[in-house]
Amino acid sequence: DAKTTQPNSMESNEEEPVHLPCNHSTISGTDYIHWYRQLPSQGPEYVIHGLTSNVNNRMASLAIAEDRKSSTLILHRATLRDAAVYYCILRDNNQGGKLIFGQGTELSVKP
Amino acid sequence: DTAVSQTPKYLVTQMGNDKSIKCEQNLGHDTMYWYKQDSKKFLKIMFSYNNKELIINETVPNRFSPKSPDKAHLNLHINSLELGDSAVYFCASSLGTRDTGELFFGEGSRLTVL
């Protein structure tokens, strides 16, 4: 299973942008990069995913390095509600579509 | 209308008992999963079913037996509960095994074994 490496924790101020990094140097050509987050006492929630190109949606942006060995999740304006554990995951459709979760980054947002 | 719903939300039981957790999805998805989150918050996949067929079994003890009566339901039955089974169990679903999109997770079922 391809692995990802993320910082254990990060802090941000409310209303400021947050850049959450992820390294995945062993990524294969068929791996999609997925980001999920888990708010306290809730199930994981999908944030965004991509393959090669940068992606934007209403929640966040995903910047993928040209060699695909790293990516960055960008929250444009952090709110208190964004405090959660953020997981960067490689999803290989050749492995039954499962997500292999790592330790994630615990994001705290200060008012 | 909850997309992926699990029951019960909380379950407290004694060692040695047998218990079940139910999961239903109303998204029309073909694939469903069970994940376990232990006290260290690590999320680990246990099982995956596609159209009622088991496709992933991540070396889970055979005391755990998933059952999929139809593709909208994936239940988890646990025999002879042990202390180490205490965890939060999450059910999830996705369109299929080969789609590239998201998994939808339930809110979790917290199992406490005394």
Coordinates of C-alpha atoms in Angstrom, one line a residue:
Chain A
D1 CA 0.0 0.0 0.0
A2 CA 1.4 3.4 -1.0
K3 CA 2.2 5.5 2.0
T4 CA 1.8 9.2 2.8
T5 CA 3.6 11.4 5.3
Q6 CA 2.0 14.4 6.9
P7 CA 3.0 16.6 9.9
N8 CA 1.3 15.5 13.1
S9 CA -0.2 18.9 13.8
M10 CA -0.5 22.4 12.5
E11 CA -2.0 25.6 13.9
S12 CA -3.7 28.4 12.0
N13 CA -5.5 31.6 12.8
E14 CA -9.1 32.1 11.8
E15 CA -9.7 33.8 8.5
E16 CA -6.1 33.0 7.3
P17 CA -5.2 30.5 4.5
V18 CA -3.8 27.1 5.6
H19 CA -1.5 25.0 3.6
L20 CA -1.5 21.3 4.6
P21 CA 1.4 19.4 3.1
C22 CA 1.6 15.7 2.2
N23 CA 4.5 13.6 0.8
H24 CA 3.8 10.5 -1.2
S25 CA 7.1 9.7 -2.9
T26 CA 6.1 6.1 -3.7
I27 CA 2.9 7.1 -5.6
S28 CA 2.2 5.0 -8.6
G29 CA 0.6 6.1 -11.9
T30 CA -2.8 4.7 -11.0
D31 CA -3.0 6.3 -7.5
Y32 CA -5.5 9.1 -7.0
I33 CA -4.7 11.6 -4.2
H34 CA -7.6 12.0 -1.8
W35 CA -8.1 14.3 1.2
Y36 CA -10.5 13.6 3.9
R37 CA -11.1 15.3 7.2
Q38 CA -12.5 14.1 10.5
L39 CA -14.2 16.5 12.8
P40 CA -14.4 15.6 16.5
S41 CA -16.8 12.7 17.2
Q42 CA -17.8 12.4 13.5
G43 CA -17.0 10.1 10.6
P44 CA -14.4 11.1 8.0
E45 CA -15.7 13.6 5.4
Y46 CA -14.5 13.8 1.8
V47 CA -12.7 17.1 1.0
I48 CA -11.1 16.8 -2.5
H49 CA -9.2 14.5 -4.8
G50 CA -7.1 14.7 -7.9
L51 CA -4.8 12.8 -10.2
T52 CA -2.3 15.1 -11.8
S53 CA -3.9 18.6 -12.2
N54 CA -4.7 21.0 -9.5
V55 CA -8.3 20.9 -8.3
N56 CA -10.7 23.4 -6.7
N57 CA -14.0 22.9 -5.1
R58 CA -16.2 24.8 -2.6
M59 CA -14.3 23.4 0.3
A60 CA -10.6 23.6 -0.7
S61 CA -8.0 23.5 -3.4
L62 CA -5.5 20.7 -4.1
A63 CA -2.1 21.5 -5.5
I64 CA -0.3 18.5 -6.9
A65 CA 3.5 18.7 -7.6
E66 CA 4.5 18.0 -11.2
D67 CA 6.2 14.8 -10.2
R68 CA 3.2 13.8 -8.1
K69 CA 5.4 13.0 -5.1
S70 CA 3.8 15.6 -2.9
S71 CA 0.6 17.6 -2.7
T72 CA -0.8 20.5 -0.6
L73 CA -4.4 20.9 0.6
I74 CA -5.2 24.6 0.7
L75 CA -8.0 26.0 2.9
H76 CA -8.4 29.6 1.7
R77 CA -9.9 31.1 4.8
A78 CA -9.8 28.9 7.9
T79 CA -12.8 28.9 10.2
L80 CA -13.2 27.5 13.7
R81 CA -15.3 24.7 12.1
D82 CA -12.2 23.6 10.0
A83 CA -10.5 22.3 13.1
A84 CA -10.1 18.6 12.4
V85 CA -7.7 15.8 11.5
Y86 CA -6.9 16.0 7.8
Y87 CA -5.9 12.8 6.0
C88 CA -4.0 12.6 2.8
I89 CA -4.6 9.2 1.2
L90 CA -3.6 7.4 -2.0
R91 CA -6.5 5.5 -3.6
D92 CA -5.6 2.7 -6.0
N93 CA -8.6 1.5 -7.9
N94 CA -6.7 -1.8 -8.5
Q95 CA -7.1 -2.6 -4.8
G96 CA -10.8 -2.6 -4.5
G97 CA -11.2 1.1 -4.1
K98 CA -10.2 1.1 -0.4
L99 CA -8.7 4.1 1.4
I100 CA -5.7 3.5 3.5
F101 CA -5.6 6.1 6.2
G102 CA -2.4 7.4 7.8
Q103 CA -2.0 9.3 11.0
G104 CA -3.2 12.6 9.5
T105 CA -2.5 16.2 10.5
E106 CA -4.5 17.6 13.4
L107 CA -5.3 21.2 12.5
S108 CA -6.2 23.6 15.2
V109 CA -7.7 27.0 14.4
K110 CA -7.3 30.0 16.8
P111 CA -9.8 32.8 16.9
Chain B
D1 CA -32.1 12.1 5.0
T2 CA -28.9 10.4 6.2
A3 CA -26.8 9.0 3.3
V4 CA -25.0 6.3 5.4
S5 CA -26.7 5.4 8.6
Q6 CA -25.4 3.1 11.4
T7 CA -27.2 1.6 14.4
P8 CA -26.6 1.6 17.2
K9 CA -24.6 4.7 17.8
Y10 CA -23.4 3.5 21.2
L11 CA -23.1 -0.1 22.4
V12 CA -21.8 -1.2 25.8
T13 CA -21.5 -4.9 26.5
Q14 CA -19.6 -7.5 28.5
M15 CA -16.7 -9.6 27.3
G16 CA -17.8 -12.8 25.6
N17 CA -21.1 -11.5 24.3
D18 CA -22.1 -11.4 20.6
K19 CA -23.3 -8.1 19.1
S20 CA -24.2 -6.7 15.7
I21 CA -23.9 -3.3 14.1
K22 CA -26.1 -2.4 11.2
C23 CA -25.3 -0.1 8.2
E24 CA -27.6 1.1 5.5
Q25 CA -26.9 3.5 2.6
N26 CA -29.5 5.2 0.4
L27 CA -27.1 6.4 -2.2
G28 CA -27.5 3.6 -4.7
H29 CA -23.8 2.7 -4.3
D30 CA -22.4 -0.7 -5.1
T31 CA -19.6 -0.9 -2.6
M32 CA -19.6 -0.7 1.1
Y33 CA -16.9 -0.9 3.8
W34 CA -16.3 -1.3 7.5
Y35 CA -13.5 0.6 9.2
K36 CA -12.3 0.4 12.8
Q37 CA -10.9 3.4 14.7
D38 CA -9.1 2.5 17.8
S39 CA -8.2 4.5 20.9
K40 CA -5.2 6.0 19.1
K41 CA -7.5 7.3 16.4
F42 CA -6.0 5.2 13.7
L43 CA -8.5 4.3 11.0
K44 CA -8.1 0.8 9.6
I45 CA -10.1 -0.9 6.9
M46 CA -11.7 -4.2 7.9
F47 CA -13.9 -5.4 5.0
S48 CA -15.3 -4.3 1.7
Y49 CA -18.3 -5.7 -0.2
N50 CA -19.2 -5.0 -3.8
N51 CA -22.7 -6.0 -4.9
K52 CA -23.1 -8.3 -1.9
E53 CA -19.7 -10.0 -2.6
L54 CA -16.8 -9.8 -0.2
I55 CA -13.8 -8.3 -2.0
I56 CA -11.6 -7.1 0.9
N57 CA -10.9 -8.9 4.1
E58 CA -7.9 -7.3 5.9
T59 CA -6.9 -10.2 8.1
V60 CA -9.6 -9.5 10.6
P61 CA -10.2 -12.3 13.2
N62 CA -13.0 -14.7 12.2
R63 CA -15.0 -13.6 15.2
F64 CA -16.0 -10.7 12.9
S65 CA -18.5 -11.7 10.3
P66 CA -19.9 -9.1 7.8
K67 CA -23.1 -9.8 6.1
S68 CA -24.6 -8.0 3.1
P69 CA -28.2 -9.0 2.5
D70 CA -28.4 -6.6 -0.4
K71 CA -26.2 -3.9 -1.8
A72 CA -27.7 -1.2 0.4
H73 CA -26.9 -3.0 3.7
L74 CA -23.7 -4.2 5.3
N75 CA -24.0 -5.5 8.8
L76 CA -21.1 -6.4 11.1
H77 CA -21.6 -9.2 13.6
I78 CA -19.0 -9.8 16.3
N79 CA -18.8 -13.0 18.3
S80 CA -17.1 -13.6 21.7
L81 CA -16.3 -9.9 22.2
E82 CA -12.9 -9.0 23.7
L83 CA -11.7 -5.9 25.4
G84 CA -9.6 -5.1 22.4
D85 CA -12.7 -4.8 20.2
S86 CA -13.6 -1.6 22.0
A87 CA -13.4 1.0 19.2
V88 CA -15.5 3.2 17.0
Y89 CA -16.7 1.3 13.9
F90 CA -17.4 3.3 10.7
C91 CA -19.4 2.1 7.7
A92 CA -18.8 3.7 4.4
S93 CA -20.0 3.4 0.8
S94 CA -18.8 4.4 -2.7
L95 CA -20.1 4.1 -6.2
G96 CA -17.9 1.1 -7.0
T97 CA -14.5 -0.4 -6.6
R98 CA -13.2 1.2 -9.7
D99 CA -14.6 4.7 -9.4
T100 CA -12.3 7.5 -8.5
G101 CA -14.7 9.5 -6.3
E102 CA -15.4 9.8 -2.7
L103 CA -16.3 7.5 0.1
F104 CA -19.3 8.5 2.2
F105 CA -18.9 7.6 5.9
G106 CA -21.5 7.0 8.6
E107 CA -21.3 8.7 12.0
G108 CA -19.8 5.7 13.6
S109 CA -20.8 3.2 16.3
R110 CA -18.9 3.3 19.5
L111 CA -18.5 -0.1 21.0
T112 CA -17.3 -0.5 24.6
V113 CA -16.5 -3.9 25.9
L114 CA -16.3 -4.2 29.7

